[in-house]
mmCIF file of C-alpha atoms in Angstrom:
data_model
loop_
_atom_site.group_PDB
_atom_site.id
_atom_site.type_symbol
_atom_site.label_atom_id
_atom_site.label_comp_id
_atom_site.label_asym_id
_atom_site.label_seq_id
_atom_site.Cartn_x
_atom_site.Cartn_y
_atom_site.Cartn_z
ATOM 1 C CA UNK Z 189 2.863 19.968 23.415
ATOM 2 C CA UNK Z 190 6.095 21.559 21.072
ATOM 3 C CA UNK Z 191 7.182 24.228 20.399
ATOM 4 C CA UNK Z 192 8.885 25.160 16.869
ATOM 5 C CA UNK Z 193 10.778 28.520 16.026
ATOM 6 C CA UNK Z 194 11.537 28.940 12.354
ATOM 7 C CA UNK Z 195 13.456 32.967 11.801
ATOM 8 C CA UNK Z 196 13.957 33.796 8.396
ATOM 9 C CA UNK Z 197 15.243 36.560 6.295
ATOM 10 C CA UNK Z 198 13.342 37.861 3.742
ATOM 11 C CA UNK Z 199 13.713 40.568 0.164
ATOM 12 C CA UNK Z 200 10.153 41.035 0.150
ATOM 13 C CA UNK Z 201 8.432 44.530 1.863
ATOM 14 C CA UNK Z 202 6.539 43.793 5.061
ATOM 15 C CA UNK Z 203 3.047 44.033 3.341
ATOM 16 C CA UNK Z 204 4.145 41.534 0.575
ATOM 17 C CA UNK Z 205 5.048 38.898 3.180
ATOM 18 C CA UNK Z 206 1.786 39.572 4.794
ATOM 19 C CA UNK Z 207 -0.162 39.054 2.596
ATOM 20 C CA UNK Z 208 1.323 36.313 0.902
ATOM 21 C CA UNK Z 209 0.942 34.409 4.768
ATOM 22 C CA UNK Z 210 -2.641 36.234 4.753
ATOM 23 C CA UNK Z 211 -3.037 34.378 1.342
ATOM 24 C CA UNK Z 212 -1.321 30.294 3.385
ATOM 25 C CA UNK Z 213 -3.021 31.202 6.287
ATOM 26 C CA UNK Z 214 -6.140 28.653 5.274
ATOM 27 C CA UNK Z 215 -3.235 25.882 4.432
ATOM 28 C CA UNK Z 216 -1.569 26.300 8.168
ATOM 29 C CA UNK Z 217 -5.462 26.178 9.531
ATOM 30 C CA UNK Z 218 -6.099 22.838 7.863
ATOM 31 C CA UNK Z 219 -3.065 20.809 9.590
ATOM 32 C CA UNK Z 220 -3.960 18.488 12.119
ATOM 33 C CA UNK Z 221 -1.769 18.688 15.205
ATOM 34 C CA UNK Z 222 -0.312 22.504 14.918
ATOM 35 C CA UNK Z 223 -2.601 23.550 18.163
ATOM 36 C CA UNK Z 224 -1.050 27.455 17.434
ATOM 37 C CA UNK Z 225 0.531 29.649 15.355
ATOM 38 C CA UNK Z 226 2.352 33.044 15.218
ATOM 39 C CA UNK Z 227 3.911 35.639 12.463
ATOM 40 C CA UNK Z 228 6.246 37.853 14.197
ATOM 41 C CA UNK Z 229 9.089 39.531 13.245
ATOM 42 C CA UNK Z 230 12.720 40.578 14.197
ATOM 43 C CA UNK Z 231 14.491 43.698 15.163
ATOM 44 C CA UNK Z 232 16.368 43.489 12.054
ATOM 45 C CA UNK Z 233 14.927 45.075 8.762
ATOM 46 C CA UNK Z 234 14.146 41.972 6.259
ATOM 47 C CA UNK Z 235 13.835 38.898 9.848
ATOM 48 C CA UNK Z 236 10.569 37.582 10.052
ATOM 49 C CA UNK Z 237 9.616 34.128 11.935
ATOM 50 C CA UNK Z 238 7.259 31.791 12.453
ATOM 51 C CA UNK Z 239 6.501 30.325 16.299
ATOM 52 C CA UNK Z 240 4.507 26.875 15.887
ATOM 53 C CA UNK Z 241 2.629 25.319 18.736
ATOM 54 C CA UNK Z 242 2.530 21.834 17.868
ATOM 55 C CA UNK Z 243 0.396 19.201 20.063
ATOM 56 C CA UNK Z 244 2.858 16.561 20.039
ATOM 57 C CA UNK Z 245 6.315 15.825 17.872
ATOM 58 C CA UNK Z 246 4.232 13.189 15.634
ATOM 59 C CA UNK Z 247 2.726 16.213 14.770
ATOM 60 C CA UNK Z 248 5.716 18.651 13.980
ATOM 61 C CA UNK Z 249 7.724 15.601 12.411
ATOM 62 C CA UNK Z 250 4.480 14.987 9.054
ATOM 63 C CA UNK Z 251 4.418 18.946 9.170
ATOM 64 C CA UNK Z 252 8.503 18.770 8.338
ATOM 65 C CA UNK Z 253 8.644 16.245 5.335
ATOM 66 C CA UNK Z 254 5.116 18.035 3.911
ATOM 67 C CA UNK Z 255 5.066 19.649 0.657
ATOM 68 C CA UNK Z 256 3.255 23.302 2.842
ATOM 69 C CA UNK Z 257 7.059 22.769 4.278
ATOM 70 C CA UNK Z 258 9.006 22.640 1.104
ATOM 71 C CA UNK Z 259 7.147 25.548 0.067
ATOM 72 C CA UNK Z 260 8.605 28.313 2.869
ATOM 73 C CA UNK Z 261 11.460 29.135 0.920
ATOM 74 C CA UNK Z 262 10.293 30.061 -2.376
ATOM 75 C CA UNK Z 263 6.015 32.031 -0.557
ATOM 76 C CA UNK Z 264 8.638 34.216 1.198
ATOM 77 C CA UNK Z 265 11.773 34.696 -1.110
ATOM 78 C CA UNK Z 266 13.897 33.947 1.249
ATOM 79 C CA UNK Z 267 17.312 34.582 1.418
ATOM 80 C CA UNK Z 268 19.129 31.971 3.405
ATOM 81 C CA UNK Z 269 18.184 28.496 5.141
ATOM 82 C CA UNK Z 270 16.307 29.347 7.804
ATOM 83 C CA UNK Z 271 17.548 29.036 11.634
ATOM 84 C CA UNK Z 272 15.024 26.949 13.498
ATOM 85 C CA UNK Z 273 14.729 25.737 17.211
ATOM 86 C CA UNK Z 274 12.805 23.190 18.538
ATOM 87 C CA UNK Z 275 12.139 22.967 21.844
ATOM 88 C CA UNK Z 276 9.587 20.610 23.821
ATOM 89 C CA UNK Z 277 6.576 22.218 26.772
ATOM 90 C CA UNK Z 278 7.201 21.490 30.193
ATOM 91 C CA UNK Z 279 4.016 23.057 31.313
ATOM 92 C CA UNK Z 280 2.004 25.966 31.042
ATOM 93 C CA UNK Z 281 1.568 28.510 32.200
ATOM 94 C CA UNK Z 282 -3.158 29.274 31.515
ATOM 95 C CA UNK Z 283 -4.639 26.975 29.193
#
């Protein structure tokens, strides 16, 4: 399994950002290989993130070249390139 962490800065008020995230939720639920996604708020104003759990590198790669991934900057009106980290999961504590 793979963890992908995306951190971004947005000009949107939190309520609007949440509204847009909820509207896009079905598109993420339909992604093959996406086991879980956490929507998070970071410790600085206007900073948010997504923590994705993928079943494989192949699923992550397919997402990264998708229209859905390309639409994130516009959907959330981000102000700069997002910070993206990819990590392999060695094992999990709970199933």
